[in-house]
Coordinates of C-alpha atoms in Angstrom, one line a residue:
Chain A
X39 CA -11.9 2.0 -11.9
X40 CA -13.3 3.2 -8.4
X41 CA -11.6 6.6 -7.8
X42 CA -10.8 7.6 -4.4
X43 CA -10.6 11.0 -3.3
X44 CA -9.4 12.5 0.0
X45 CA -10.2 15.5 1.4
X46 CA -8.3 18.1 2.3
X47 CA -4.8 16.4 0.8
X48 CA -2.9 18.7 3.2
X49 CA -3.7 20.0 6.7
X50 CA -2.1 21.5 9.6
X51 CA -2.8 21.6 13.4
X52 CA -2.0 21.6 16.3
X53 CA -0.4 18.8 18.6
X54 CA -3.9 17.8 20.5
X55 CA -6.3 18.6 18.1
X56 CA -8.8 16.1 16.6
X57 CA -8.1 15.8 13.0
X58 CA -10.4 14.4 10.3
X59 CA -9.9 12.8 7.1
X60 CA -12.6 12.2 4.6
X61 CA -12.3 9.6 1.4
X62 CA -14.8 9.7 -1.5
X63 CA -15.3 6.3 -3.0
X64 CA -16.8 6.9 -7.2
X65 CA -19.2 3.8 -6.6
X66 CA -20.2 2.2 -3.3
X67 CA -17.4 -0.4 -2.3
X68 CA -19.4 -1.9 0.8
X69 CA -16.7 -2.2 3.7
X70 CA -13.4 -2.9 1.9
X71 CA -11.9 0.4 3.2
X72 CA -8.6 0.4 4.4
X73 CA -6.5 3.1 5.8
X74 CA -2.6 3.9 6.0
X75 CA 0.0 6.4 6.9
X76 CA 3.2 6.7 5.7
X77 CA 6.4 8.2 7.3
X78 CA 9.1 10.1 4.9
X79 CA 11.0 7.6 3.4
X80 CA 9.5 4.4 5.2
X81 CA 6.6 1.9 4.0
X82 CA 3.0 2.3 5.0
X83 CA 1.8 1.2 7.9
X84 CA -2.0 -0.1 8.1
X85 CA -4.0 1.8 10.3
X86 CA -7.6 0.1 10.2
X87 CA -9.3 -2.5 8.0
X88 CA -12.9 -3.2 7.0
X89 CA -13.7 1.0 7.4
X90 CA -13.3 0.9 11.1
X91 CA -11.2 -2.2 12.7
X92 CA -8.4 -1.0 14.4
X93 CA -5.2 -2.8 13.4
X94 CA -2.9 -4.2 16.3
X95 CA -0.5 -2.4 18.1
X96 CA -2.6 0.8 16.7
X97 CA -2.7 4.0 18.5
X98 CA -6.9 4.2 20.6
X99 CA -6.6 7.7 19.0
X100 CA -7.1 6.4 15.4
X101 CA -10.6 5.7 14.6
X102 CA -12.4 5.2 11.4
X103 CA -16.1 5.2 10.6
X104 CA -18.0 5.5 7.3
X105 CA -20.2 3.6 4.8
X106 CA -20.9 3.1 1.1
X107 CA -19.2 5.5 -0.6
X108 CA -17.9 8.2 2.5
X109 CA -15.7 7.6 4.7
X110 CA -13.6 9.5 7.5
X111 CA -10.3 9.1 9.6
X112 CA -10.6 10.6 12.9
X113 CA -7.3 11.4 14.9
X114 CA -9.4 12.3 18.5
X115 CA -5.8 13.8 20.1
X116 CA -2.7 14.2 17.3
X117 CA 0.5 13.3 18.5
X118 CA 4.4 14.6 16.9
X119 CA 4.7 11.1 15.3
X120 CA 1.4 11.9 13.4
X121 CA 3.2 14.0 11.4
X122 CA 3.2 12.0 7.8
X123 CA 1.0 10.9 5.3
X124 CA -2.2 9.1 4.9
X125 CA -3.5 7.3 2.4
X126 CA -7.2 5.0 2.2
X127 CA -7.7 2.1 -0.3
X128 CA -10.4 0.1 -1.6
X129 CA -10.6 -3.5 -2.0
X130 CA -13.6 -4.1 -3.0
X131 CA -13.6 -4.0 -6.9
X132 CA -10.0 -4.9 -9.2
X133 CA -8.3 -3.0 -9.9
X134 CA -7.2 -1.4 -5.9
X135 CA -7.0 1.8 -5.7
X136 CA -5.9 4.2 -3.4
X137 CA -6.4 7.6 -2.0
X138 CA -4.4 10.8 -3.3
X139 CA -3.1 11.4 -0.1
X140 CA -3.4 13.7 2.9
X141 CA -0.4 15.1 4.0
X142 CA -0.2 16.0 8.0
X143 CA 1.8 18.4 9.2
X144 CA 2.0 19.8 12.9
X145 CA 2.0 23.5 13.8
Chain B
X235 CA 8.0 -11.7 14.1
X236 CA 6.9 -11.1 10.1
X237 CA 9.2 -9.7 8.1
X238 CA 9.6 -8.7 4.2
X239 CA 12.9 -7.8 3.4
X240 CA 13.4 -6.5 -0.2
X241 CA 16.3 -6.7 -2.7
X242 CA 18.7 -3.6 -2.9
X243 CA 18.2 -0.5 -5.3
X244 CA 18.4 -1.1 -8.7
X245 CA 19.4 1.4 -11.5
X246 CA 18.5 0.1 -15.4
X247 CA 18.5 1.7 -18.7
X248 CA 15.2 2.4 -20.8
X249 CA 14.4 -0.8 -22.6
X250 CA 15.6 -3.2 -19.8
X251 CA 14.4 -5.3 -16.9
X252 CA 13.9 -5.5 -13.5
X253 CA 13.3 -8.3 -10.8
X254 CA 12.7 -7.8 -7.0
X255 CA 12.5 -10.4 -4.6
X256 CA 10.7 -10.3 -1.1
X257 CA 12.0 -12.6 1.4
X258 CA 9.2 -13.0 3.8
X259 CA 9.7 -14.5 7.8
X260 CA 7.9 -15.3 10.8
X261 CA 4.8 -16.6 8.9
X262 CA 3.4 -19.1 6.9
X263 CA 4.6 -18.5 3.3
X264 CA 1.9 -19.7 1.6
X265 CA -0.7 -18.6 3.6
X266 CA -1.0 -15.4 2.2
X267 CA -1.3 -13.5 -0.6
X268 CA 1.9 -11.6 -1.7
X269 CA 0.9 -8.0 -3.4
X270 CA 3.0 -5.5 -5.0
X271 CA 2.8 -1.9 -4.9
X272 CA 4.7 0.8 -6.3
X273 CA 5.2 4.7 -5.2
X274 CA 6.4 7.1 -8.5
X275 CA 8.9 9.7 -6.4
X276 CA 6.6 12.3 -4.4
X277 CA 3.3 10.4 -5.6
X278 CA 0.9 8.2 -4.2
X279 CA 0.5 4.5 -4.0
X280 CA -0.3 2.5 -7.1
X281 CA -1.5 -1.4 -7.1
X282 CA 0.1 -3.7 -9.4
X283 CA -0.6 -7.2 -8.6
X284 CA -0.9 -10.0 -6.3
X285 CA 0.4 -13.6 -6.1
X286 CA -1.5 -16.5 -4.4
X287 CA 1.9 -17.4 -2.8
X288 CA 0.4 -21.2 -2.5
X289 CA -1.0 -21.6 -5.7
X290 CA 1.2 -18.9 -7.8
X291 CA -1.7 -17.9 -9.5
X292 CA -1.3 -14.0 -10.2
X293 CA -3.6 -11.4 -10.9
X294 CA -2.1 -8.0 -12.2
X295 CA -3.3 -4.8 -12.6
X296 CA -4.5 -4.2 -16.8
X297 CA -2.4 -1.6 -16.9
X298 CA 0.9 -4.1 -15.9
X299 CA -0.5 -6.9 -18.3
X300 CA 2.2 -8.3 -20.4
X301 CA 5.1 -6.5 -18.7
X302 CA 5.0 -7.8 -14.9
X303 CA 5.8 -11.1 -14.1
X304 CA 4.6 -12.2 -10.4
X305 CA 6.8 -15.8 -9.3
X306 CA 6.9 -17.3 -5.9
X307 CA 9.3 -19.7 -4.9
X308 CA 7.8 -21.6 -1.6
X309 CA 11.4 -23.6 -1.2
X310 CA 13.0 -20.1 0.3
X311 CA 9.9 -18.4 1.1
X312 CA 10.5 -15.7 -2.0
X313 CA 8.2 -13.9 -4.0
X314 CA 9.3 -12.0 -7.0
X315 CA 8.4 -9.0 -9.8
X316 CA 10.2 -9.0 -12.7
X317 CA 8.7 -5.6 -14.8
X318 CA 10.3 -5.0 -18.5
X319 CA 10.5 -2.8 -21.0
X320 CA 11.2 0.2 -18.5
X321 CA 10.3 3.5 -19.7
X322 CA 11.4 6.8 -17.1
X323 CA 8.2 7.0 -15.9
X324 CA 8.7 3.2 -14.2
X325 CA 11.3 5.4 -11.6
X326 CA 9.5 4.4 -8.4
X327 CA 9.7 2.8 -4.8
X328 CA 8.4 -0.7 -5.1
X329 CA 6.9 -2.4 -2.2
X330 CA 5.8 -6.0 -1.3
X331 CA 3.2 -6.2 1.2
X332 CA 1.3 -9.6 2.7
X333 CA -2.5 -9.6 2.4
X334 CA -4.2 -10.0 5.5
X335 CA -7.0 -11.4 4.6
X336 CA -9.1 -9.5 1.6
X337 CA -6.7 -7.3 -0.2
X338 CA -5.5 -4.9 3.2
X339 CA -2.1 -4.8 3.2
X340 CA -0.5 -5.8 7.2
X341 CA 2.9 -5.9 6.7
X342 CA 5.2 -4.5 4.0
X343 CA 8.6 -4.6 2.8
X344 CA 11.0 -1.5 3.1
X345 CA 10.8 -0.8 -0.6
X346 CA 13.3 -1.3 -3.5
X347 CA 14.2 2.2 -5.7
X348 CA 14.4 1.1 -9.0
X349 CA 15.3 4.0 -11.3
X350 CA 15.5 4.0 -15.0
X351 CA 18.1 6.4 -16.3
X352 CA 20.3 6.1 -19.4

C-alpha cells in the first residue's frame, strides 16, 4: 500500500499567515493527488484535484503544487473558517489512501 | 444541486450487520462512481470501496473483502453498504462520496454513525 504522510499533523498561526502543508507519497503516484479539509463534525470537502486543480467554488487562497512523490498545500492568507482539518489522498494505485491528517488551529 | 443524503445512525451488537443507503440528486446516477469511506472516532479517513453505479461492478478494499457488500439500485438513485460481522473497532462515521472523475471525491454525504456496542 502507498503510505501517505503529512507533515507537521498539527500547526498553529495566525489569521493572515501563509500556511504550508507537505504530503509524502512511499512510491511516486504521478498526479493523482487530491486534497481535503474537514470541519468538526461535517464531511470533507475537496479542495484540489490532479496535485494542483482548484476545485469550484474554492477559496484563490488554496493552492497546491508538487510532483512524484512530494507534495504541498499552500494557504497564501488563512482565514477563521480555515480552522479544521486537512487531509491529501492518492488515487493512483488500489488500495486509496489517505493522509494522517493536519490539524489547523488559529492563534 | 448534487446531493447525497445518508441513512440515520445506526447502533448494532458485535456479530451483526449493517446497511447504509446514499440517496444521490441533482445528477446523473449512473454517471459516476459511488465510493465509500469510513472515519473510526477522532481518526483519519479510511477507503473501503467503490461501485460503478451503472454497471454495479464493485471494487473493495482487501481488507473489507468478504464482509462489505456494495449494491446500487438505479430505479431510486440508491447506492448501498451492507458491512457484517461487526467487531467494536467497526465504530465509525461512514461516508458516501461521488467520484469525479479518477477516484477524487466532489461531493459527499453527511455521514452515518454506526456504532457497535453490546
Amino acid at each position: 500500500d502507498i503510505q501517505l504522510t503529512q507533515s507537521p499533523s498539527f500547526l498553529s498561526a495566525y489569521v493572515g499567515d501563509r500556511v504550508t502543508i507537505t504530503c509524502r507519497a512511499s512510491q511516486g503516484i504521478h498526479s493523482y493527488l487530491a486534497w481535503y479539509q474537514q470541519r468538526p463534525g461535517k464531511a470533507p470537502k475537496l479542495l484540489i484535484f490532479a496535485v494542483s486543480t482548484l476545485q469550484s467554488g474554492v477559496p484563490s487562497r488554496f493552492s497546491g503544487s508538487g510532483s512524484g512523490t512530494e507534495f504541498t498545500l499552500t494557504i497564501s492568507s488563512l482565514q477563521p473558517e480555515d480552522f479544521a482539518t486537512y487531509y491529501c489522498q492518492q488515487f493512483s494505485i488500489y488500495p486509496l489512501t489517505f493522509g494522517g491528517g493536519t490539524k489547523v488551529e488559529i492563534k | 444541486q448534487v446531493q447525497l443524503v445518508q441513512s440515520g445512525a445506526e447502533v448494532k451488537k458485535p456479530g451483526a450487520s449493517v446497511t447504509v443507503s446514499c440517496k444521490a440528486s441533482g445528477y446523473t446516477f449512473t454517471g459516476h462512481y459511488v465510493y465509500w469511506v469510513r472515519q473510526a472516532p477522532g481518526q483519519g479517513l479510511e477507503w473501503m470501496g467503490w461501485i460503478n453505479a451503472n454497471s454495479g461492478v464493485t471494487e473493495l478494499a482487501q481488507k473489507f473483502q468478504g464482509r462489505v457488500t456494495m449494491t446500487r439500485d438505479t430505479s431510486i438513485s440508491t447506492a448501498y453498504m451492507e458491512l457484517s460481522g461487526l467487531t467494536y473497532d467497526d465504530t465509525a462515521v461512514y461516508y458516501c462520496a461521488r467520484d469525479r472523475r479518477d477516484g477524487d471525491l466532489d461531493y459527499w454525504g453527511q455521514g452515518t454513525l454506526v456504532t457497535v456496542s453490546s
